[in-house]
PDB file of C-alpha atoms in Angstrom:
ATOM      1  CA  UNK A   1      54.418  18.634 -43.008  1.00 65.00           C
ATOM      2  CA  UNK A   2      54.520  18.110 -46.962  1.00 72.00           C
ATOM      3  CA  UNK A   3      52.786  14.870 -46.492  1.00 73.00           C
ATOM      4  CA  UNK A   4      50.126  16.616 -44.911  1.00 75.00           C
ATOM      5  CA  UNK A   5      50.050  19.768 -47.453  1.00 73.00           C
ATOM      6  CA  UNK A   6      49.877  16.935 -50.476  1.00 76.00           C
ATOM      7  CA  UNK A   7      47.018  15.258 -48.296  1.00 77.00           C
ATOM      8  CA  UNK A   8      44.953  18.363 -48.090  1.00 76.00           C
ATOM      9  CA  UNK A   9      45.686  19.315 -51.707  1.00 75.00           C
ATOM     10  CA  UNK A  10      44.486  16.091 -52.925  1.00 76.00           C
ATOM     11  CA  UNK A  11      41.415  16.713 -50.814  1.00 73.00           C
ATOM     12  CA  UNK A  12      40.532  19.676 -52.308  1.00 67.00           C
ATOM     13  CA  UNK A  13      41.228  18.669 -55.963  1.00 69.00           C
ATOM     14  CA  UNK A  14      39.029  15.628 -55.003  1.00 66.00           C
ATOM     15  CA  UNK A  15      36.151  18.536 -53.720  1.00 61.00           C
ATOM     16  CA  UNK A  16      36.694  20.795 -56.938  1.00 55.00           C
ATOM     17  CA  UNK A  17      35.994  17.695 -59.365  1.00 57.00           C
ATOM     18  CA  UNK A  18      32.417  16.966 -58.200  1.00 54.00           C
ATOM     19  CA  UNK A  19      31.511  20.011 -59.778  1.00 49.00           C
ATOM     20  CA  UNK A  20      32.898  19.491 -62.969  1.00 49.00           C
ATOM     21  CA  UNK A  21      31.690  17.409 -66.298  1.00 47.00           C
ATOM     22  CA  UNK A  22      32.931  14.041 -66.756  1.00 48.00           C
ATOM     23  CA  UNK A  23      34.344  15.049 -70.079  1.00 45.00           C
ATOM     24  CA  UNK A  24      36.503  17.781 -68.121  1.00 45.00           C
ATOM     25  CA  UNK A  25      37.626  14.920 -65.705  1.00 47.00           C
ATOM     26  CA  UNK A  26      38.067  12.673 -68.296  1.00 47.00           C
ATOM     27  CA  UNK A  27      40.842  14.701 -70.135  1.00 46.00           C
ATOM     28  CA  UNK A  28      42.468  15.836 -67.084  1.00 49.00           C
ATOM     29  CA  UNK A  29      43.127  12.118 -66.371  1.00 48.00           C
ATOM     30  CA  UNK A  30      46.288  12.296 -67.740  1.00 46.00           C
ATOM     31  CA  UNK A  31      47.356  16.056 -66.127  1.00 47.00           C
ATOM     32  CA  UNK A  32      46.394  14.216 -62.507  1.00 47.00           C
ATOM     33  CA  UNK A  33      48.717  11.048 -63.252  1.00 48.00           C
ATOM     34  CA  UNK A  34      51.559  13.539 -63.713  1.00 47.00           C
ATOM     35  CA  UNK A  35      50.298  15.082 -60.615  1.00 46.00           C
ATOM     36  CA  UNK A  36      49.753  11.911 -58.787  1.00 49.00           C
ATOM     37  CA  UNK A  37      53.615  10.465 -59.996  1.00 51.00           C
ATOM     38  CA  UNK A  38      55.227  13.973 -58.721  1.00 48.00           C
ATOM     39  CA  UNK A  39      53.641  13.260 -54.944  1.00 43.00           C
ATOM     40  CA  UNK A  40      54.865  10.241 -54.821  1.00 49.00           C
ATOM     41  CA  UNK A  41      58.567  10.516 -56.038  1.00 45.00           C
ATOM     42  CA  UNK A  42      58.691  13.878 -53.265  1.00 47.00           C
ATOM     43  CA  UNK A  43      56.904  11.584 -50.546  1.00 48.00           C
ATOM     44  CA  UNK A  44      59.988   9.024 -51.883  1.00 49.00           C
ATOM     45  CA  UNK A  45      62.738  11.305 -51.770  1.00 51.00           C
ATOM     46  CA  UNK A  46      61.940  12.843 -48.288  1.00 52.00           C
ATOM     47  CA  UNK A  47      61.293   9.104 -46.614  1.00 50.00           C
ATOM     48  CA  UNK A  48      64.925   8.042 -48.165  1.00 49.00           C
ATOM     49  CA  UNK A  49      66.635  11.503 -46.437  1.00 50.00           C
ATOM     50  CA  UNK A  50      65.444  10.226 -42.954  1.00 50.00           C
ATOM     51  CA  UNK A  51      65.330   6.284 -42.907  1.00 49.00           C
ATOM     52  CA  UNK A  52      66.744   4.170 -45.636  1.00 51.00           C
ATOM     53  CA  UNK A  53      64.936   1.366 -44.122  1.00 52.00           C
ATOM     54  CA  UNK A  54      61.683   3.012 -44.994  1.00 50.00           C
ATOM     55  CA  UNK A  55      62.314   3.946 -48.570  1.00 50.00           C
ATOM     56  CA  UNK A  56      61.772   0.822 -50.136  1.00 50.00           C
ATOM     57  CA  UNK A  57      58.252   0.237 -48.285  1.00 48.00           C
ATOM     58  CA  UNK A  58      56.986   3.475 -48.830  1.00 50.00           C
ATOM     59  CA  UNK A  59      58.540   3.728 -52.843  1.00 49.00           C
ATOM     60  CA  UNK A  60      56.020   0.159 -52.949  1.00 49.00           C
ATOM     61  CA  UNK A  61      53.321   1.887 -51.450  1.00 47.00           C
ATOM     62  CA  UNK A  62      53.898   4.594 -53.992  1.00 48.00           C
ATOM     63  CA  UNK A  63      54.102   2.477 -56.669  1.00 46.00           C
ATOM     64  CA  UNK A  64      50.781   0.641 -55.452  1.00 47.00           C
ATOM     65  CA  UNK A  65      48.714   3.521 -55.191  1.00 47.00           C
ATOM     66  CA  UNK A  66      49.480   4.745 -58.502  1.00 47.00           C
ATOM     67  CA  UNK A  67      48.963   1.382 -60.172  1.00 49.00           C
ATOM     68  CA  UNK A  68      45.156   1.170 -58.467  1.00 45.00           C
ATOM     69  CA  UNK A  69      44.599   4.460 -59.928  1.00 50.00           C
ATOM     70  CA  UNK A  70      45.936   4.230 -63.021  1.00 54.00           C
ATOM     71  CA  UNK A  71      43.513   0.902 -63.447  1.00 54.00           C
ATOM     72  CA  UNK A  72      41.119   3.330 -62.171  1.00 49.00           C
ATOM     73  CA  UNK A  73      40.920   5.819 -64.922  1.00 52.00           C
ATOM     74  CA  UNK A  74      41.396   2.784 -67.168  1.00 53.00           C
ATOM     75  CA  UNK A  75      38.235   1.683 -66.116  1.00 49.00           C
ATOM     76  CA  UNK A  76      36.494   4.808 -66.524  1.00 45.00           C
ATOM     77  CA  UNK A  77      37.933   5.843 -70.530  1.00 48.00           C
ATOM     78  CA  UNK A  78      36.922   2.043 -71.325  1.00 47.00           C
ATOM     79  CA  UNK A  79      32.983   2.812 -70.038  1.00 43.00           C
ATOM     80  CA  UNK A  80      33.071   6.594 -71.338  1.00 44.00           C
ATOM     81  CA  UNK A  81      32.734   9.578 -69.327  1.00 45.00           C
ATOM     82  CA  UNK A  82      28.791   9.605 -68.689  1.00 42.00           C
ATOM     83  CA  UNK A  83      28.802   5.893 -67.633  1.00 40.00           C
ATOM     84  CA  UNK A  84      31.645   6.493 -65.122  1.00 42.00           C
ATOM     85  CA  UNK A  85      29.084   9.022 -63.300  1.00 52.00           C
ATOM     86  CA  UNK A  86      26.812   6.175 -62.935  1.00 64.00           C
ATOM     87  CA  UNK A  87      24.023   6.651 -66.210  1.00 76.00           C
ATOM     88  CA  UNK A  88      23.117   3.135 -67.648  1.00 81.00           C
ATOM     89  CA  UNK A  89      20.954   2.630 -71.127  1.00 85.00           C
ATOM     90  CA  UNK A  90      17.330   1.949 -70.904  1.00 86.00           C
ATOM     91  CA  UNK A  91      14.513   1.762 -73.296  1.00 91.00           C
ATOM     92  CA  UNK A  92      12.056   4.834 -72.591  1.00 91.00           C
ATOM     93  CA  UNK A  93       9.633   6.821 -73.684  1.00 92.00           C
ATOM     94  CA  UNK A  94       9.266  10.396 -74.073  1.00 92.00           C
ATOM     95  CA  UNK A  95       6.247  12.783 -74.040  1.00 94.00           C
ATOM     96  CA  UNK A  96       5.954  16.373 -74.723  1.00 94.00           C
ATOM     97  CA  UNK A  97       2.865  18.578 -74.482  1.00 94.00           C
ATOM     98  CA  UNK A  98       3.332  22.480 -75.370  1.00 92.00           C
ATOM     99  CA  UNK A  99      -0.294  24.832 -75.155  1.00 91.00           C
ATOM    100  CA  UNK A 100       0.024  26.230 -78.044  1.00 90.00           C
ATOM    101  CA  UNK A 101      -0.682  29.962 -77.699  1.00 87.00           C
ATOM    102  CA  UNK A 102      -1.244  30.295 -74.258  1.00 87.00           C
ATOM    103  CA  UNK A 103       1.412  32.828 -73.554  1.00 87.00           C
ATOM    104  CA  UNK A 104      -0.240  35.017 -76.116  1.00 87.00           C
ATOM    105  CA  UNK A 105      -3.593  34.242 -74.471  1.00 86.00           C
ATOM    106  CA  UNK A 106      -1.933  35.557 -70.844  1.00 87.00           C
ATOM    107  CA  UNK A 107       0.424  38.078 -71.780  1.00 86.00           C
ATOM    108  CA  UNK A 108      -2.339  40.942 -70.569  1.00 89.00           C
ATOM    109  CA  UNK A 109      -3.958  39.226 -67.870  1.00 91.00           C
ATOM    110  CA  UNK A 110      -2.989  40.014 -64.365  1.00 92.00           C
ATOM    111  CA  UNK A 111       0.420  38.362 -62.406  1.00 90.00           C
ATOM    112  CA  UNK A 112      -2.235  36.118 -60.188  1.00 91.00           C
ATOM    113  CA  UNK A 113      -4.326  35.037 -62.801  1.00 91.00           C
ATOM    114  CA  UNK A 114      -1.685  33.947 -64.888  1.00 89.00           C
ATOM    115  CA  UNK A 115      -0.280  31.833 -61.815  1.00 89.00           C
ATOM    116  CA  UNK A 116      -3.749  30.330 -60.917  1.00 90.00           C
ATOM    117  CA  UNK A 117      -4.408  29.268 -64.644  1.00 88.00           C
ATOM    118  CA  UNK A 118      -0.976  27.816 -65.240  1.00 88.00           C
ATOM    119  CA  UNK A 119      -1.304  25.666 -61.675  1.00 89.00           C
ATOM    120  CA  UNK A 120      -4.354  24.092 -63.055  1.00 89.00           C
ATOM    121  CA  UNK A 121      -2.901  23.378 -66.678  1.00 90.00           C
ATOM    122  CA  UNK A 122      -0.083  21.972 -65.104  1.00 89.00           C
ATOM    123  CA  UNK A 123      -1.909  20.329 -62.094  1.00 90.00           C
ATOM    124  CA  UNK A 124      -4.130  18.372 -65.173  1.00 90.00           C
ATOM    125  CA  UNK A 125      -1.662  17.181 -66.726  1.00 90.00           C
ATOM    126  CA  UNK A 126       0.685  16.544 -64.363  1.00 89.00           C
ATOM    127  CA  UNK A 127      -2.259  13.945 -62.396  1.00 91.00           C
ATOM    128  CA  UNK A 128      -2.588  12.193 -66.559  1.00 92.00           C
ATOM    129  CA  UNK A 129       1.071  12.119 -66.415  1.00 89.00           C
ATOM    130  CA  UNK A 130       1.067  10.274 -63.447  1.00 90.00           C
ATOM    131  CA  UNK A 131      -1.995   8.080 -64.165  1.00 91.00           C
ATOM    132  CA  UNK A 132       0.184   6.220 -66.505  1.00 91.00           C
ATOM    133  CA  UNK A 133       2.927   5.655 -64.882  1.00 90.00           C
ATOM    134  CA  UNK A 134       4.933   8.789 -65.959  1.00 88.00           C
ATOM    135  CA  UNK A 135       7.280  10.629 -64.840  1.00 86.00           C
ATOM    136  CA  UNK A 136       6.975  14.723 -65.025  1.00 85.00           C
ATOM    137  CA  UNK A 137      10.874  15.635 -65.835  1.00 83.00           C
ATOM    138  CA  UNK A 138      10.812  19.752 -66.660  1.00 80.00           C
ATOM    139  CA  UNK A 139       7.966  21.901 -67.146  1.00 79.00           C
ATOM    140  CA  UNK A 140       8.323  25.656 -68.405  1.00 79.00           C
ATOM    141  CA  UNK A 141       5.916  28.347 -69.095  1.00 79.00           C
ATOM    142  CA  UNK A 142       3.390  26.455 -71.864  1.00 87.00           C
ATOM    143  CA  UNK A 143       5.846  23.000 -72.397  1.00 90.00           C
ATOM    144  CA  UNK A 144       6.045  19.804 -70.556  1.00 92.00           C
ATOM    145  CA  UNK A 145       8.417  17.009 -70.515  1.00 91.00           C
ATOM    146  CA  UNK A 146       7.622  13.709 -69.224  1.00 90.00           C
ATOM    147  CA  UNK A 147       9.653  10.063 -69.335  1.00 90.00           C
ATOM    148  CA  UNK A 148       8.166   6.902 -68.930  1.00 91.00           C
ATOM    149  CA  UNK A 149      10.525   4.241 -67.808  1.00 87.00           C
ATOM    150  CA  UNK A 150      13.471   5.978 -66.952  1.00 82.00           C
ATOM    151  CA  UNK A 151      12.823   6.766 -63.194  1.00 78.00           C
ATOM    152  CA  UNK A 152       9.852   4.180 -62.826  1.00 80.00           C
ATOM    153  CA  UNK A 153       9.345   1.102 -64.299  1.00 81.00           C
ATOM    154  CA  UNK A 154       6.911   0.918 -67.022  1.00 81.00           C
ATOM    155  CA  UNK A 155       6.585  -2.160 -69.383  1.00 83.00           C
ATOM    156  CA  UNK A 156       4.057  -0.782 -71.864  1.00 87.00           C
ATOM    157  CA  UNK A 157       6.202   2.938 -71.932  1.00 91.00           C
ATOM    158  CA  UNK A 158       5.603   3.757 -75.831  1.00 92.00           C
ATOM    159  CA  UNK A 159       1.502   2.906 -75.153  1.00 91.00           C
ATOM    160  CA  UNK A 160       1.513   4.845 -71.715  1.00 92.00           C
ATOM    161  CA  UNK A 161       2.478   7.818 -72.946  1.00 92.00           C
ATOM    162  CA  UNK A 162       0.904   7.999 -76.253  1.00 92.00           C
ATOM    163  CA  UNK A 163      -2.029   7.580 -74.283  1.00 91.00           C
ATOM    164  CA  UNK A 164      -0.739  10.591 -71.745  1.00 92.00           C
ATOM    165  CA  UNK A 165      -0.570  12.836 -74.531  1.00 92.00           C
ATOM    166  CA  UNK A 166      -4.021  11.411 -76.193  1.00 92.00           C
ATOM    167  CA  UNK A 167      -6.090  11.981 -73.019  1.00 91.00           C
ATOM    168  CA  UNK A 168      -4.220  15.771 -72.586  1.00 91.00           C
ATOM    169  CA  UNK A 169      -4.872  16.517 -76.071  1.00 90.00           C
ATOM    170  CA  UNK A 170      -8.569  15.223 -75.945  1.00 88.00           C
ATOM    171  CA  UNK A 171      -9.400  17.100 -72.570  1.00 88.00           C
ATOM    172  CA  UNK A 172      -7.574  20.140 -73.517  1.00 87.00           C
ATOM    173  CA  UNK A 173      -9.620  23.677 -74.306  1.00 84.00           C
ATOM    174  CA  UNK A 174      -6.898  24.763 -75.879  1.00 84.00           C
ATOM    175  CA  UNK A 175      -4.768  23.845 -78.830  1.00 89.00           C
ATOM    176  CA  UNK A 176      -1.680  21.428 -77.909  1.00 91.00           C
ATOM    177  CA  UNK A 177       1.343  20.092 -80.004  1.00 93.00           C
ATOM    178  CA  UNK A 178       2.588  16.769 -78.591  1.00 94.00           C
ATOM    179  CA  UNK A 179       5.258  14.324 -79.525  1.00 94.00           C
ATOM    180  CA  UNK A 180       6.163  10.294 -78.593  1.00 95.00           C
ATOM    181  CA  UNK A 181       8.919   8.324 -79.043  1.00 93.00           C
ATOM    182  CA  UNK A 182      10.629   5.451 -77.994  1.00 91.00           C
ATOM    183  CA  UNK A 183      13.920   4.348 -77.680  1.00 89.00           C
ATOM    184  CA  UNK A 184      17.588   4.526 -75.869  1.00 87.00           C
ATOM    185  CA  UNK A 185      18.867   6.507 -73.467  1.00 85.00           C
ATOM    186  CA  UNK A 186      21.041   6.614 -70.829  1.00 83.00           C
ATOM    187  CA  UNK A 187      19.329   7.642 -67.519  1.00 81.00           C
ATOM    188  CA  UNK A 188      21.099   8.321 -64.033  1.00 76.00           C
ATOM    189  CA  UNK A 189      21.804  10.966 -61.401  1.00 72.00           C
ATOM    190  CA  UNK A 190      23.239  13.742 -62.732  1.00 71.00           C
ATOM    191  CA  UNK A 191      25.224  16.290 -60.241  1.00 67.00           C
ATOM    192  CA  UNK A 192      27.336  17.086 -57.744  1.00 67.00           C
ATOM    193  CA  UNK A 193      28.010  15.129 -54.523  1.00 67.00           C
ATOM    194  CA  UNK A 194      25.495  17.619 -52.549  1.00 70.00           C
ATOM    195  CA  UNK A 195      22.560  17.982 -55.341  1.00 67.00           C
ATOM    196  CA  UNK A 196      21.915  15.692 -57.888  1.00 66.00           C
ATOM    197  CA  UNK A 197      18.992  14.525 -60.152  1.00 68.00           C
ATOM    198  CA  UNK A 198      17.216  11.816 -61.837  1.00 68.00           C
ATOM    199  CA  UNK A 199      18.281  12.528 -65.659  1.00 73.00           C
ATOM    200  CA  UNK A 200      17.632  11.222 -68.977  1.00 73.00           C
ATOM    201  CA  UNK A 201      21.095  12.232 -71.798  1.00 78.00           C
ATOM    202  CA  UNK A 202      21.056  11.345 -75.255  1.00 82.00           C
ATOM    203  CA  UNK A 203      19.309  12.203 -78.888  1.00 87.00           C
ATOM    204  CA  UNK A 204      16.311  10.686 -78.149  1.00 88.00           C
ATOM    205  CA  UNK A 205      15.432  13.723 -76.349  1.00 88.00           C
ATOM    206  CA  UNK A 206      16.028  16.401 -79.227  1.00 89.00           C
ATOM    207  CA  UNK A 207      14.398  14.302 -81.402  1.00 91.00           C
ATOM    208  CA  UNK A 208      10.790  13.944 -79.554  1.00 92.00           C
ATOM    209  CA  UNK A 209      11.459  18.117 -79.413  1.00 91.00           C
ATOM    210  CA  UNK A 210      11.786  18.696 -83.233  1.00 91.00           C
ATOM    211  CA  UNK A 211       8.695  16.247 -83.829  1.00 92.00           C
ATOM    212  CA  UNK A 212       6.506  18.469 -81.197  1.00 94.00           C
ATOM    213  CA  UNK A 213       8.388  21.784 -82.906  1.00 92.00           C
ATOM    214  CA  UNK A 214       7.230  20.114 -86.567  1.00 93.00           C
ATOM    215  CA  UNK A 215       3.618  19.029 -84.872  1.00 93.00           C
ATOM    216  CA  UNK A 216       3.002  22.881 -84.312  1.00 92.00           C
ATOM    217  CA  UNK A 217       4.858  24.132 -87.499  1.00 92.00           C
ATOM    218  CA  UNK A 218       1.945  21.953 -89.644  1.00 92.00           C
ATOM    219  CA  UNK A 219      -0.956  22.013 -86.967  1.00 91.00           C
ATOM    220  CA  UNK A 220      -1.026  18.072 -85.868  1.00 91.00           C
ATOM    221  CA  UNK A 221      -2.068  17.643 -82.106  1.00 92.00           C
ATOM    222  CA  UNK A 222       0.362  14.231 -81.774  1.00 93.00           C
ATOM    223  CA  UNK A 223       3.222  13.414 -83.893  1.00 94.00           C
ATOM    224  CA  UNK A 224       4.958   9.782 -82.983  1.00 94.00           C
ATOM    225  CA  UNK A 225       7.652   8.179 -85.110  1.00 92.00           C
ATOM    226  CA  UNK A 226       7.336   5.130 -87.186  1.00 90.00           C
ATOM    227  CA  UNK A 227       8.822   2.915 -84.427  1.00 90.00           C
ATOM    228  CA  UNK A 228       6.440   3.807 -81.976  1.00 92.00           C
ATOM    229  CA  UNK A 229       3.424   3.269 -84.446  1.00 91.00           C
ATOM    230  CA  UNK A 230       4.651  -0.414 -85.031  1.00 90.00           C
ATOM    231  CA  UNK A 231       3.874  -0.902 -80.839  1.00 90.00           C
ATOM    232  CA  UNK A 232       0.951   1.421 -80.614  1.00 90.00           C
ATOM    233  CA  UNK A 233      -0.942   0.555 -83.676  1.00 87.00           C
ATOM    234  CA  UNK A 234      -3.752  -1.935 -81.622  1.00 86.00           C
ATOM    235  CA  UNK A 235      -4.358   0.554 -79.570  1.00 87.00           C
ATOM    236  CA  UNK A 236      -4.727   3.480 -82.157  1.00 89.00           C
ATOM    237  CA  UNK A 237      -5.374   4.969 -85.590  1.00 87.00           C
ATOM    238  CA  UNK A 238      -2.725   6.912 -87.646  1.00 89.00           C
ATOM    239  CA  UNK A 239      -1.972   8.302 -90.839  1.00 90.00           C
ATOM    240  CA  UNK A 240       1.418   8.599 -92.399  1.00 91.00           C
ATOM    241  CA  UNK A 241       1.995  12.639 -92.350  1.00 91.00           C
ATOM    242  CA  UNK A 242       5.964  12.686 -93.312  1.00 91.00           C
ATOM    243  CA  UNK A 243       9.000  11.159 -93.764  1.00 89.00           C
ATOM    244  CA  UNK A 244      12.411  12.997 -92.672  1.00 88.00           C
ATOM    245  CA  UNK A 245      16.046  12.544 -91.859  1.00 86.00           C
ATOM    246  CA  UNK A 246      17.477  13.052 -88.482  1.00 83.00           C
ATOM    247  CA  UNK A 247      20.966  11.755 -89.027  1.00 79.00           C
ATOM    248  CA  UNK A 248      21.659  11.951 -84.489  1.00 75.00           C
ATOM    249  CA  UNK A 249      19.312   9.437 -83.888  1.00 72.00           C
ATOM    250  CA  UNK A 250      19.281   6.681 -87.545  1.00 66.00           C
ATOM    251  CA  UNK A 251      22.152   7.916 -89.471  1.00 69.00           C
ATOM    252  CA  UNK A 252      20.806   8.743 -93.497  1.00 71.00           C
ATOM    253  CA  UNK A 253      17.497   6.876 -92.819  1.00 82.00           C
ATOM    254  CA  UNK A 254      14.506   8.212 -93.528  1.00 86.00           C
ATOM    255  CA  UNK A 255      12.207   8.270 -90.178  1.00 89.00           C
ATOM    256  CA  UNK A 256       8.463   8.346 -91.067  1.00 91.00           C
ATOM    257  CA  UNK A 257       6.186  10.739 -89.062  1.00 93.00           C
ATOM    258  CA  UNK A 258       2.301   9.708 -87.935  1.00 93.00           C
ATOM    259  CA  UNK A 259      -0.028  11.538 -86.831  1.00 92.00           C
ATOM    260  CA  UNK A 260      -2.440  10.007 -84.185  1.00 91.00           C
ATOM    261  CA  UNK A 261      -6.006  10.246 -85.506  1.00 88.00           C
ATOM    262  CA  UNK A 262      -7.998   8.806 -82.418  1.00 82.00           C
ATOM    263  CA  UNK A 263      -8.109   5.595 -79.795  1.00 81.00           C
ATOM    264  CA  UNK A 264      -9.327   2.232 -81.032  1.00 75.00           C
ATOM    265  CA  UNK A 265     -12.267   0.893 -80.010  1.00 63.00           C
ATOM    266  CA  UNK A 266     -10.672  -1.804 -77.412  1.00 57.00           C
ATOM    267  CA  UNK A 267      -7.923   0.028 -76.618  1.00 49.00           C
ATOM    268  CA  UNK A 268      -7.892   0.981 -72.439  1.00 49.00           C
ATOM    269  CA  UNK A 269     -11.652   0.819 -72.444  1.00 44.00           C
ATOM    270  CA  UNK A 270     -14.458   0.731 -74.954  1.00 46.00           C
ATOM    271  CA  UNK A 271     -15.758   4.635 -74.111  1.00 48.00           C
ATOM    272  CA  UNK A 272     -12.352   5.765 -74.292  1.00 45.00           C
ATOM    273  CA  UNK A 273     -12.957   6.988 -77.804  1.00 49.00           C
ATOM    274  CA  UNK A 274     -11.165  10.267 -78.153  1.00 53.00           C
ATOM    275  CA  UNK A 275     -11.396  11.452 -81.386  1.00 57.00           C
ATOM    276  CA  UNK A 276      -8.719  13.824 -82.051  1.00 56.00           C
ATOM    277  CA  UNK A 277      -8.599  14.718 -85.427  1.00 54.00           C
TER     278      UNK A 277
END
């Protein structure tokens, strides 16, 4: 009957956990060997009370189970917590496009019209999202967030979206902030073991965010890092806007900022000349 109680404890524990962070299961590890240790030396005692016979092969069995998941959890601290839940680094790319005033332009406008206006904003550049291979990851009120080769391979990401945001910006009747950049991430399912989703974690992220936040702040359509220039530069014309620290993503190097003027002649086609500045 104890065996049994332990059994469905450990079930349960087991159940509890898929809800929780891997950082939270990562510094229980140590609380659960204690637990782990105290079911076995009961399981131990109450085998040697009825059969001596069967002590020493179920002490081994004890003494197995706790080595495989001690080795376990060895495993996991050596790969760090958001590996363990299956995320693996990848070179992407991330775009963000936010309508600049277009709350203020629906704030008065009726419930319906605001919902028929924002499904064809988001419907247009949603279908130039996916044109180029991206990836539509959150959208919210007047800001979208799109990856491009996280979820789906893309081999030209930082060009592919740079392009995204070029052909939004360009089409666009209303003023837009967007940001690119390129770089590492680490990009899994994130969840529990009923619900979880395709995710991208890392700095990379808040970084594309405060360039878009900075695009608005001076009134540039595109901002992309100086990385991203270096692979986009055949395929478009910048100018040098800025150089700042962002000590998450390069430590106390300076990152410079460019703005993306318009498309090269030669670039996806020779009509695709958007000029955006």
């Amino acid at each position: 009957a104890m065996q049994s109680a332990m059994r469905l404890m450990l079930a349960n524990l087991k159940e509890y956990k898929s809800y929780m962070p891997a950082s939270v299961i990562m510094d229980d590890a140590d609380d659960e060997s204690e637990a782990e240790q105290s079911v076995s030396v009961a399981t131990t005692n109450q085998t040697k009370a009825t059969a001596k016979g069967s002590s020493k092969a179920s002490t081994k069995k004890s003494m197995s189970r706790t080595s495989v998941s001690s080795r376990s959890r060895a495993q996991a601290k050596k790969a760090g917590g958001l590996m363990a839940v299956g995320l693996t680094k990848k070179k992407v790319s991330i775009a963000i496009i936010n309508a600049v005033g277009w709350l203020k332009q629906v704030k008065d406008m009726p419930l319906h019209d605001v919902c028929k206006q924002h499904g064809e904003m988001a419907s247009a550049i949603l279908h130039v999202f996916a044109t180029k291979k991206g990836v539509p990851e959150t959208f919210s009120g007047d800001r979208f967030v799109c990856s491009f080769n996280a979820a789906k391979p893309v081999g030209t990401h930082k060009v592919n979206a740079t392009m995204a945001v070029a052909e939004v910006t360009y089409n666009s009747p209303n003023p837009v902030s967007c940001a690119v950049a390129g770089g590492e991430a680490k990009v899994g399912n994130l969840g529990t073991d009923t619900m979880k989703k395709f995710s991208f974690v890392g700095p990379l992220f808040s970084w594309v965010a405060c360039m878009e936040r900075y695009a608005k702040k001076i009134g540039v359509s595109i901002l992309i890092d100086g990385p991203t220039g270096e692979d986009v530069k055949t395929s478009f014309l910048t100018r040098q806007v800025d150089q700042v620290v962002y000590p998450k993503l390069k430590g106390e190097k300076a990152i410079t900022l460019m703005q993306i003027v318009k498309v090269k002649e030669g670039g996806e086609s020779d009509e695709w000349m958007y000029e955006l500045e």
